[in-house]
mmCIF file of C-alpha atoms in Angstrom:
data_model
loop_
_atom_site.group_PDB
_atom_site.id
_atom_site.type_symbol
_atom_site.label_atom_id
_atom_site.label_comp_id
_atom_site.label_asym_id
_atom_site.label_seq_id
_atom_site.Cartn_x
_atom_site.Cartn_y
_atom_site.Cartn_z
ATOM 1 C CA UNK R 63 22.791 18.157 -25.594
ATOM 2 C CA UNK R 64 25.664 19.694 -27.465
ATOM 3 C CA UNK R 65 27.460 16.371 -27.827
ATOM 4 C CA UNK R 66 26.570 12.900 -28.977
ATOM 5 C CA UNK R 67 27.812 9.436 -28.152
ATOM 6 C CA UNK R 68 27.730 6.788 -30.854
ATOM 7 C CA UNK R 69 29.332 3.449 -30.060
ATOM 8 C CA UNK R 70 31.632 5.202 -27.656
ATOM 9 C CA UNK R 71 32.894 7.843 -30.076
ATOM 10 C CA UNK R 72 32.797 11.241 -28.436
ATOM 11 C CA UNK R 73 31.751 13.869 -30.988
ATOM 12 C CA UNK R 74 33.285 17.230 -30.167
ATOM 13 C CA UNK R 75 31.273 20.413 -30.468
ATOM 14 C CA UNK R 76 31.328 22.048 -33.867
ATOM 15 C CA UNK R 77 34.417 24.174 -34.322
ATOM 16 C CA UNK R 78 36.550 22.342 -31.762
ATOM 17 C CA UNK R 79 39.622 20.307 -32.610
ATOM 18 C CA UNK R 80 38.910 16.667 -33.479
ATOM 19 C CA UNK R 81 40.067 14.078 -30.949
ATOM 20 C CA UNK R 82 41.058 10.459 -31.219
ATOM 21 C CA UNK R 83 38.044 8.164 -31.032
ATOM 22 C CA UNK R 84 37.741 5.595 -28.292
ATOM 23 C CA UNK R 85 36.701 2.291 -29.897
ATOM 24 C CA UNK R 86 34.641 0.332 -27.341
ATOM 25 C CA UNK R 87 35.634 -3.211 -28.273
ATOM 26 C CA UNK R 88 39.318 -2.264 -28.138
ATOM 27 C CA UNK R 89 39.018 -1.356 -24.465
ATOM 28 C CA UNK R 90 39.919 -4.260 -22.164
ATOM 29 C CA UNK R 91 38.723 -2.758 -18.871
ATOM 30 C CA UNK R 92 36.188 0.006 -18.295
ATOM 31 C CA UNK R 93 36.648 1.729 -14.933
ATOM 32 C CA UNK R 94 33.569 3.795 -14.098
ATOM 33 C CA UNK R 95 34.287 6.197 -11.225
ATOM 34 C CA UNK R 96 31.342 6.760 -8.889
ATOM 35 C CA UNK R 97 31.723 9.207 -6.024
ATOM 36 C CA UNK R 98 28.105 9.201 -4.910
ATOM 37 C CA UNK R 99 27.682 12.546 -6.668
ATOM 38 C CA UNK R 100 25.382 13.411 -9.543
ATOM 39 C CA UNK R 101 27.848 13.457 -12.457
ATOM 40 C CA UNK R 102 29.383 9.998 -12.157
ATOM 41 C CA UNK R 103 26.179 8.068 -12.946
ATOM 42 C CA UNK R 104 25.511 10.187 -16.060
ATOM 43 C CA UNK R 105 28.997 9.562 -17.437
ATOM 44 C CA UNK R 106 28.845 5.906 -16.414
ATOM 45 C CA UNK R 107 25.523 5.404 -18.188
ATOM 46 C CA UNK R 108 26.920 6.806 -21.433
ATOM 47 C CA UNK R 109 30.008 4.595 -21.195
ATOM 48 C CA UNK R 110 27.842 1.570 -20.388
ATOM 49 C CA UNK R 111 25.676 2.245 -23.430
ATOM 50 C CA UNK R 112 28.796 2.191 -25.573
ATOM 51 C CA UNK R 113 30.120 -1.017 -24.013
ATOM 52 C CA UNK R 114 26.753 -2.758 -24.349
ATOM 53 C CA UNK R 115 26.376 -1.720 -27.982
ATOM 54 C CA UNK R 116 29.801 -3.241 -28.673
ATOM 55 C CA UNK R 117 29.011 -6.421 -26.751
ATOM 56 C CA UNK R 118 31.698 -5.872 -24.099
ATOM 57 C CA UNK R 119 29.555 -5.090 -21.068
ATOM 58 C CA UNK R 120 31.398 -7.812 -19.138
ATOM 59 C CA UNK R 121 34.510 -5.596 -19.183
ATOM 60 C CA UNK R 122 32.832 -2.874 -17.108
ATOM 61 C CA UNK R 123 33.630 -2.235 -13.440
ATOM 62 C CA UNK R 124 32.556 0.541 -11.102
ATOM 63 C CA UNK R 125 34.739 1.877 -8.304
ATOM 64 C CA UNK R 126 34.383 4.236 -5.386
ATOM 65 C CA UNK R 127 37.405 5.742 -3.636
ATOM 66 C CA UNK R 128 36.062 6.380 -0.152
ATOM 67 C CA UNK R 129 37.155 9.366 1.916
ATOM 68 C CA UNK R 130 35.654 7.853 5.055
ATOM 69 C CA UNK R 131 34.161 10.330 7.557
ATOM 70 C CA UNK R 132 35.075 13.295 5.348
ATOM 71 C CA UNK R 133 32.402 12.195 2.867
ATOM 72 C CA UNK R 134 28.759 13.068 3.334
ATOM 73 C CA UNK R 135 27.424 10.425 5.734
ATOM 74 C CA UNK R 136 24.028 8.751 5.888
ATOM 75 C CA UNK R 137 21.291 10.564 7.810
ATOM 76 C CA UNK R 138 17.925 9.474 9.149
ATOM 77 C CA UNK R 139 15.141 12.057 9.152
ATOM 78 C CA UNK R 140 11.515 11.347 9.992
ATOM 79 C CA UNK R 141 12.245 7.641 10.134
ATOM 80 C CA UNK R 142 13.672 7.640 6.599
ATOM 81 C CA UNK R 143 17.338 6.789 6.054
ATOM 82 C CA UNK R 144 19.226 8.671 3.343
ATOM 83 C CA UNK R 145 22.467 6.920 2.323
ATOM 84 C CA UNK R 146 25.935 8.379 2.528
ATOM 85 C CA UNK R 147 28.270 8.716 -0.449
ATOM 86 C CA UNK R 148 29.887 5.263 -0.289
ATOM 87 C CA UNK R 149 26.569 3.468 -0.009
ATOM 88 C CA UNK R 150 25.079 5.643 -2.725
ATOM 89 C CA UNK R 151 27.924 4.804 -5.127
ATOM 90 C CA UNK R 152 27.107 1.107 -4.713
ATOM 91 C CA UNK R 153 23.394 1.820 -5.224
ATOM 92 C CA UNK R 154 24.157 3.759 -8.409
ATOM 93 C CA UNK R 155 26.286 0.888 -9.707
ATOM 94 C CA UNK R 156 23.479 -1.628 -9.187
ATOM 95 C CA UNK R 157 20.890 0.743 -10.669
ATOM 96 C CA UNK R 158 23.017 1.020 -13.816
ATOM 97 C CA UNK R 159 23.028 -2.760 -14.124
ATOM 98 C CA UNK R 160 26.585 -3.543 -13.049
ATOM 99 C CA UNK R 161 26.748 -6.812 -11.058
ATOM 100 C CA UNK R 162 27.634 -6.303 -7.361
ATOM 101 C CA UNK R 163 30.816 -8.358 -7.727
ATOM 102 C CA UNK R 164 32.104 -5.810 -10.241
ATOM 103 C CA UNK R 165 31.697 -2.860 -7.896
ATOM 104 C CA UNK R 166 34.854 -2.051 -5.927
ATOM 105 C CA UNK R 167 35.320 0.254 -2.953
ATOM 106 C CA UNK R 168 38.797 1.333 -1.884
ATOM 107 C CA UNK R 169 39.970 3.411 1.050
ATOM 108 C CA UNK R 170 43.461 4.425 2.005
ATOM 109 C CA UNK R 171 44.973 2.672 5.037
ATOM 110 C CA UNK R 172 48.328 2.332 6.757
ATOM 111 C CA UNK R 173 50.047 0.186 9.372
ATOM 112 C CA UNK R 174 49.876 1.610 12.870
ATOM 113 C CA UNK R 175 51.315 -0.332 15.799
ATOM 114 C CA UNK R 176 51.058 -3.572 13.860
ATOM 115 C CA UNK R 177 47.468 -2.993 12.784
ATOM 116 C CA UNK R 178 46.075 -1.923 9.421
ATOM 117 C CA UNK R 179 43.881 1.130 10.029
ATOM 118 C CA UNK R 180 42.173 3.742 7.802
ATOM 119 C CA UNK R 181 44.354 6.726 6.956
ATOM 120 C CA UNK R 182 42.110 9.722 6.523
ATOM 121 C CA UNK R 183 42.931 12.860 4.579
ATOM 122 C CA UNK R 184 42.435 15.197 7.533
ATOM 123 C CA UNK R 185 44.978 13.203 9.548
ATOM 124 C CA UNK R 186 47.448 13.631 6.693
ATOM 125 C CA UNK R 187 46.737 17.373 6.597
ATOM 126 C CA UNK R 188 47.288 17.612 10.353
ATOM 127 C CA UNK R 189 50.590 15.751 10.030
ATOM 128 C CA UNK R 190 51.800 17.897 7.158
ATOM 129 C CA UNK R 191 50.512 21.234 8.427
ATOM 130 C CA UNK R 192 49.368 21.903 4.889
ATOM 131 C CA UNK R 193 45.946 22.091 3.183
ATOM 132 C CA UNK R 194 45.327 20.804 -0.347
ATOM 133 C CA UNK R 195 45.068 23.583 -2.882
ATOM 134 C CA UNK R 196 45.271 24.121 -6.643
ATOM 135 C CA UNK R 197 48.152 22.197 -8.140
ATOM 136 C CA UNK R 198 48.820 20.320 -4.881
ATOM 137 C CA UNK R 199 45.870 17.987 -4.418
ATOM 138 C CA UNK R 200 46.726 14.741 -2.600
ATOM 139 C CA UNK R 201 42.973 14.302 -2.082
ATOM 140 C CA UNK R 202 42.832 13.525 -5.799
ATOM 141 C CA UNK R 203 46.175 11.853 -6.450
ATOM 142 C CA UNK R 204 46.860 9.798 -3.315
ATOM 143 C CA UNK R 205 43.361 9.304 -1.947
ATOM 144 C CA UNK R 206 41.631 8.616 -5.267
ATOM 145 C CA UNK R 207 43.618 8.115 -8.480
ATOM 146 C CA UNK R 208 46.464 6.144 -6.914
ATOM 147 C CA UNK R 209 44.093 3.849 -5.029
ATOM 148 C CA UNK R 210 41.970 3.240 -8.110
ATOM 149 C CA UNK R 211 44.996 2.368 -10.247
ATOM 150 C CA UNK R 212 46.228 0.057 -7.507
ATOM 151 C CA UNK R 213 42.877 -1.708 -7.251
ATOM 152 C CA UNK R 214 43.179 -2.850 -10.856
ATOM 153 C CA UNK R 215 46.881 -3.733 -10.846
ATOM 154 C CA UNK R 216 46.442 -7.473 -10.288
ATOM 155 C CA UNK R 217 43.750 -7.600 -12.976
ATOM 156 C CA UNK R 218 45.996 -5.687 -15.375
ATOM 157 C CA UNK R 219 48.884 -8.089 -14.752
ATOM 158 C CA UNK R 220 46.666 -11.101 -15.407
ATOM 159 C CA UNK R 221 45.167 -9.595 -18.568
ATOM 160 C CA UNK R 222 48.572 -8.563 -19.884
ATOM 161 C CA UNK R 223 49.848 -12.110 -19.473
ATOM 162 C CA UNK R 224 46.778 -13.402 -21.261
ATOM 163 C CA UNK R 225 46.812 -10.828 -24.080
ATOM 164 C CA UNK R 226 50.583 -10.506 -24.532
ATOM 165 C CA UNK R 227 50.366 -6.714 -24.734
ATOM 166 C CA UNK R 228 49.607 -3.684 -22.570
ATOM 167 C CA UNK R 229 46.052 -3.660 -21.231
ATOM 168 C CA UNK R 230 43.851 -0.860 -22.556
ATOM 169 C CA UNK R 231 41.764 0.811 -19.839
ATOM 170 C CA UNK R 232 39.101 3.490 -20.099
ATOM 171 C CA UNK R 233 39.055 5.559 -16.908
ATOM 172 C CA UNK R 234 35.562 7.052 -17.071
ATOM 173 C CA UNK R 235 35.057 10.272 -15.110
ATOM 174 C CA UNK R 236 32.078 12.524 -14.455
ATOM 175 C CA UNK R 237 33.991 15.674 -15.402
ATOM 176 C CA UNK R 238 31.852 18.270 -17.190
ATOM 177 C CA UNK R 239 32.630 21.569 -18.900
ATOM 178 C CA UNK R 240 29.931 23.313 -16.845
ATOM 179 C CA UNK R 241 31.890 22.818 -13.629
ATOM 180 C CA UNK R 242 34.720 25.285 -14.143
ATOM 181 C CA UNK R 243 36.718 27.126 -16.840
ATOM 182 C CA UNK R 244 39.568 24.655 -16.352
ATOM 183 C CA UNK R 245 37.308 21.665 -16.872
ATOM 184 C CA UNK R 246 35.778 23.316 -19.916
ATOM 185 C CA UNK R 247 39.266 23.379 -21.483
ATOM 186 C CA UNK R 248 40.073 19.836 -20.393
ATOM 187 C CA UNK R 249 39.811 17.289 -23.228
ATOM 188 C CA UNK R 250 36.917 14.862 -23.028
ATOM 189 C CA UNK R 251 39.323 12.122 -24.085
ATOM 190 C CA UNK R 252 43.039 11.958 -23.385
ATOM 191 C CA UNK R 253 45.688 9.321 -22.725
ATOM 192 C CA UNK R 254 47.117 9.654 -19.223
ATOM 193 C CA UNK R 255 49.235 6.468 -19.005
ATOM 194 C CA UNK R 256 51.083 4.569 -21.711
ATOM 195 C CA UNK R 257 53.609 1.988 -20.569
ATOM 196 C CA UNK R 258 54.424 -1.686 -20.987
ATOM 197 C CA UNK R 259 51.699 -2.729 -18.552
ATOM 198 C CA UNK R 260 48.726 -0.527 -19.393
ATOM 199 C CA UNK R 261 47.403 2.232 -21.585
ATOM 200 C CA UNK R 262 44.858 4.389 -19.772
ATOM 201 C CA UNK R 263 42.503 6.671 -21.656
ATOM 202 C CA UNK R 264 40.768 9.193 -19.407
ATOM 203 C CA UNK R 265 37.279 9.586 -20.815
ATOM 204 C CA UNK R 266 34.613 12.086 -19.769
ATOM 205 C CA UNK R 267 31.621 11.153 -21.944
ATOM 206 C CA UNK R 268 29.338 13.651 -20.172
ATOM 207 C CA UNK R 269 31.757 16.529 -20.735
ATOM 208 C CA UNK R 270 29.262 18.612 -22.722
ATOM 209 C CA UNK R 271 26.191 17.685 -20.663
ATOM 210 C CA UNK R 272 24.897 20.664 -18.693
ATOM 211 C CA UNK R 273 24.236 20.677 -14.973
ATOM 212 C CA UNK R 274 20.505 21.003 -15.507
ATOM 213 C CA UNK R 275 20.521 18.105 -17.961
ATOM 214 C CA UNK R 276 22.283 15.936 -15.383
ATOM 215 C CA UNK R 277 19.680 16.793 -12.745
ATOM 216 C CA UNK R 278 16.794 16.201 -15.157
ATOM 217 C CA UNK R 279 18.229 12.859 -16.289
ATOM 218 C CA UNK R 280 18.762 11.742 -12.682
ATOM 219 C CA UNK R 281 15.163 12.555 -11.780
ATOM 220 C CA UNK R 282 13.793 10.961 -14.955
ATOM 221 C CA UNK R 283 15.716 7.748 -14.268
ATOM 222 C CA UNK R 284 14.437 7.640 -10.702
ATOM 223 C CA UNK R 285 18.014 7.483 -9.405
ATOM 224 C CA UNK R 286 18.505 8.543 -5.797
ATOM 225 C CA UNK R 287 20.809 11.518 -5.485
ATOM 226 C CA UNK R 288 22.995 12.515 -2.546
ATOM 227 C CA UNK R 289 20.853 14.192 0.105
ATOM 228 C CA UNK R 290 23.380 17.034 0.465
ATOM 229 C CA UNK R 291 22.188 18.394 -2.909
ATOM 230 C CA UNK R 292 18.796 19.191 -1.371
ATOM 231 C CA UNK R 293 17.687 21.925 1.021
ATOM 232 C CA UNK R 294 16.939 19.107 3.460
ATOM 233 C CA UNK R 295 17.038 15.313 3.139
ATOM 234 C CA UNK R 296 14.160 14.077 1.022
ATOM 235 C CA UNK R 297 13.255 17.466 -0.453
ATOM 236 C CA UNK R 298 14.336 16.496 -3.952
ATOM 237 C CA UNK R 299 14.695 20.171 -4.837
ATOM 238 C CA UNK R 300 18.441 20.386 -5.645
ATOM 239 C CA UNK R 301 18.663 23.544 -3.483
ATOM 240 C CA UNK R 302 21.407 22.394 -1.116
ATOM 241 C CA UNK R 303 25.089 21.895 -1.916
ATOM 242 C CA UNK R 304 26.025 22.509 -5.541
ATOM 243 C CA UNK R 305 28.814 19.901 -5.439
ATOM 244 C CA UNK R 306 29.259 16.596 -3.643
ATOM 245 C CA UNK R 307 32.875 15.935 -2.687
ATOM 246 C CA UNK R 308 34.492 16.159 0.720
ATOM 247 C CA UNK R 309 31.908 17.726 3.003
ATOM 248 C CA UNK R 310 34.385 20.571 3.573
ATOM 249 C CA UNK R 311 36.361 20.937 0.360
ATOM 250 C CA UNK R 312 38.978 23.678 0.013
ATOM 251 C CA UNK R 313 37.767 24.295 -3.545
ATOM 252 C CA UNK R 314 34.060 24.524 -2.682
ATOM 253 C CA UNK R 315 32.009 27.689 -3.140
ATOM 254 C CA UNK R 316 31.449 29.973 -0.153
ATOM 255 C CA UNK R 317 27.777 29.010 0.060
ATOM 256 C CA UNK R 318 28.579 25.294 -0.039
ATOM 257 C CA UNK R 319 31.161 25.763 2.716
ATOM 258 C CA UNK R 320 28.777 27.729 4.948
ATOM 259 C CA UNK R 321 26.111 25.087 4.418
ATOM 260 C CA UNK R 322 28.554 22.288 5.258
ATOM 261 C CA UNK R 323 29.792 24.083 8.391
ATOM 262 C CA UNK R 324 26.213 24.299 9.656
ATOM 263 C CA UNK R 325 25.407 20.713 8.674
ATOM 264 C CA UNK R 326 28.557 19.215 10.198
ATOM 265 C CA UNK R 327 29.618 21.511 13.070
ATOM 266 C CA UNK R 328 31.762 18.878 14.811
ATOM 267 C CA UNK R 329 33.736 18.239 11.643
ATOM 268 C CA UNK R 330 34.116 21.989 11.063
ATOM 269 C CA UNK R 331 35.509 22.421 14.581
ATOM 270 C CA UNK R 332 38.033 19.640 13.922
ATOM 271 C CA UNK R 333 39.159 21.444 10.752
ATOM 272 C CA UNK R 334 39.416 24.669 12.755
ATOM 273 C CA UNK R 335 41.582 22.901 15.321
ATOM 274 C CA UNK R 336 44.024 21.823 12.601
ATOM 275 C CA UNK R 337 44.051 25.350 11.221
ATOM 276 C CA UNK R 338 44.636 26.876 14.653
ATOM 277 C CA UNK R 339 47.422 24.521 15.711
ATOM 278 C CA UNK R 340 49.270 24.592 12.396
ATOM 279 C CA UNK R 341 48.726 28.310 11.810
ATOM 280 C CA UNK R 342 47.781 27.828 8.166
ATOM 281 C CA UNK R 343 44.380 28.974 6.799
ATOM 282 C CA UNK R 344 41.935 26.484 5.308
ATOM 283 C CA UNK R 345 42.355 28.057 1.877
ATOM 284 C CA UNK R 346 43.765 31.331 0.464
ATOM 285 C CA UNK R 347 40.343 32.961 0.439
ATOM 286 C CA UNK R 348 39.057 32.187 3.923
ATOM 287 C CA UNK R 349 39.836 30.440 7.172
ATOM 288 C CA UNK R 350 37.677 27.787 8.802
ATOM 289 C CA UNK R 351 37.403 30.064 11.846
ATOM 290 C CA UNK R 352 35.935 32.766 9.593
ATOM 291 C CA UNK R 353 33.510 30.305 8.032
ATOM 292 C CA UNK R 354 32.271 29.117 11.414
ATOM 293 C CA UNK R 355 31.743 32.713 12.511
ATOM 294 C CA UNK R 356 29.900 33.633 9.300
ATOM 295 C CA UNK R 357 27.744 30.500 9.451
ATOM 296 C CA UNK R 358 26.418 31.676 12.822
ATOM 297 C CA UNK R 359 25.245 35.021 11.462
ATOM 298 C CA UNK R 360 21.627 35.754 10.468
ATOM 299 C CA UNK R 361 21.091 35.107 6.781
ATOM 300 C CA UNK R 362 23.483 32.154 6.554
ATOM 301 C CA UNK R 363 22.101 29.169 4.587
ATOM 302 C CA UNK R 364 19.585 26.995 6.435
ATOM 303 C CA UNK R 365 21.268 23.588 6.851
ATOM 304 C CA UNK R 366 18.011 21.612 6.775
ATOM 305 C CA UNK R 367 19.668 18.999 8.993
ATOM 306 C CA UNK R 368 22.479 18.982 11.552
ATOM 307 C CA UNK R 369 24.658 15.876 11.781
ATOM 308 C CA UNK R 370 25.928 14.844 15.201
ATOM 309 C CA UNK R 371 28.946 12.950 13.784
ATOM 310 C CA UNK R 372 28.827 10.451 16.615
ATOM 311 C CA UNK R 373 30.249 6.981 16.358
ATOM 312 C CA UNK R 374 33.496 5.019 16.349
ATOM 313 C CA UNK R 375 34.586 6.056 12.852
ATOM 314 C CA UNK R 376 34.447 9.770 13.583
ATOM 315 C CA UNK R 377 35.952 9.255 17.037
ATOM 316 C CA UNK R 378 38.876 7.427 15.422
ATOM 317 C CA UNK R 379 39.379 10.331 13.006
ATOM 318 C CA UNK R 380 39.298 12.856 15.831
ATOM 319 C CA UNK R 381 41.792 10.852 17.908
ATOM 320 C CA UNK R 382 44.160 10.448 14.942
ATOM 321 C CA UNK R 383 44.038 14.173 14.120
ATOM 322 C CA UNK R 384 44.640 15.202 17.723
ATOM 323 C CA UNK R 385 47.572 12.779 17.981
ATOM 324 C CA UNK R 386 49.071 14.187 14.775
ATOM 325 C CA UNK R 387 48.789 17.742 16.052
ATOM 326 C CA UNK R 388 50.893 16.904 19.113
ATOM 327 C CA UNK R 389 53.888 16.381 16.825
ATOM 328 C CA UNK R 390 55.761 18.939 14.703
ATOM 329 C CA UNK R 391 54.409 19.424 11.193
ATOM 330 C CA UNK R 392 56.318 17.418 8.594
ATOM 331 C CA UNK R 393 56.068 20.152 5.980
ATOM 332 C CA UNK R 394 54.134 23.401 5.982
ATOM 333 C CA UNK R 395 53.680 24.949 2.564
ATOM 334 C CA UNK R 396 50.941 27.512 2.209
ATOM 335 C CA UNK R 397 50.229 30.935 3.640
ATOM 336 C CA UNK R 398 47.650 33.162 2.003
ATOM 337 C CA UNK R 399 49.432 35.882 -0.007
ATOM 338 C CA UNK R 400 49.825 39.064 2.024
ATOM 339 C CA UNK R 401 48.729 37.524 5.341
ATOM 340 C CA UNK R 402 50.641 39.066 8.281
ATOM 341 C CA UNK R 403 52.205 36.476 10.566
ATOM 342 C CA UNK R 404 50.296 37.721 13.618
ATOM 343 C CA UNK R 405 46.975 37.440 11.755
ATOM 344 C CA UNK R 406 47.227 33.672 11.388
ATOM 345 C CA UNK R 407 45.312 31.707 14.016
ATOM 346 C CA UNK R 408 47.762 30.434 16.621
ATOM 347 C CA UNK R 409 50.801 31.517 14.608
ATOM 348 C CA UNK R 410 54.064 33.282 15.323
ATOM 349 C CA UNK R 411 56.844 34.804 13.241
ATOM 350 C CA UNK R 412 58.691 31.489 13.212
ATOM 351 C CA UNK R 413 55.640 29.585 11.987
ATOM 352 C CA UNK R 414 55.007 32.049 9.194
ATOM 353 C CA UNK R 415 58.638 31.954 8.131
ATOM 354 C CA UNK R 416 58.315 28.216 7.585
ATOM 355 C CA UNK R 417 55.264 28.560 5.327
ATOM 356 C CA UNK R 418 56.278 30.199 2.049
ATOM 357 C CA UNK R 419 53.508 31.155 -0.333
ATOM 358 C CA UNK R 420 52.916 28.633 -3.090
ATOM 359 C CA UNK R 421 51.633 29.324 -6.568
ATOM 360 C CA UNK R 422 47.970 28.424 -6.834
ATOM 361 C CA UNK R 423 46.965 29.096 -10.385
ATOM 362 C CA UNK R 424 46.712 25.563 -11.744
ATOM 363 C CA UNK R 425 43.673 23.419 -12.348
ATOM 364 C CA UNK R 426 40.846 23.643 -9.816
#
């Protein structure tokens, strides 16, 4: 590896600017983010090594911000069950040695007709008439970061009262330089919050670990990895999706999107319905309708498995999205640059006029 971790001090590559060291025993709460993907466990293991070496392992928690039916679900093939992302995050936490009571799962919810129900990202998109894109990513801020901060608020208040000072938190992420040019430039350690209640240091201890090294480490440790990474569940060949996020992520590669469309056709059709009704393409580079059409052509990636997406959770998502689409969009923001109004699925001049182009050159 091109980086080293010694008692939690991230050593930058030679020639890069030095960064402030994170001292393990000065961190009051370690928050290890686990998405069910491959990178979280590698970063978490490095952070855990640092906490253990400093004798503060009892300050470590793992957390998973669930995206419900938009995540990769569990599948059963040949009588073998392969866990979905939420379940896998909990399995990773236990495999790393974190006690079950220190693993937290959060999912966004809201009050609806006097009942607390899950509030899924696709429902929000249908309500807004607007897809997440660079610089405007509620899937990260409202469905992940905000929930994670909120999950620790009561603990932070209690610790602050006990310590008589702001609580120092290490928010440990599986961000790596290999993932994108933006993430390569992103500091491996930075302070993102500094107020009277808490100081949060965002820490990416696996920042300089390569993709291949992550895969090799995962296999060497005997850790289960998300089945979507493989050509088919159980293959263990890492020839499926290159990333594990939302099954259909606006920032995913074209191959990953085509693979996901074929693996989850019912979900893809629900995305296409939102796109068609709101008249706004899935992302500036392609529409979901185009992806569905391309996925049906010869030469498209072999899905390895096709998910039926049957069950009450998906039905609830579908019902919520359809109900949202019966109402006017709250705010429509994005139209692909240069797209004629009559080229948008289900659009008209009035719809296009209400969707000004937004800048999309910020962090991916």
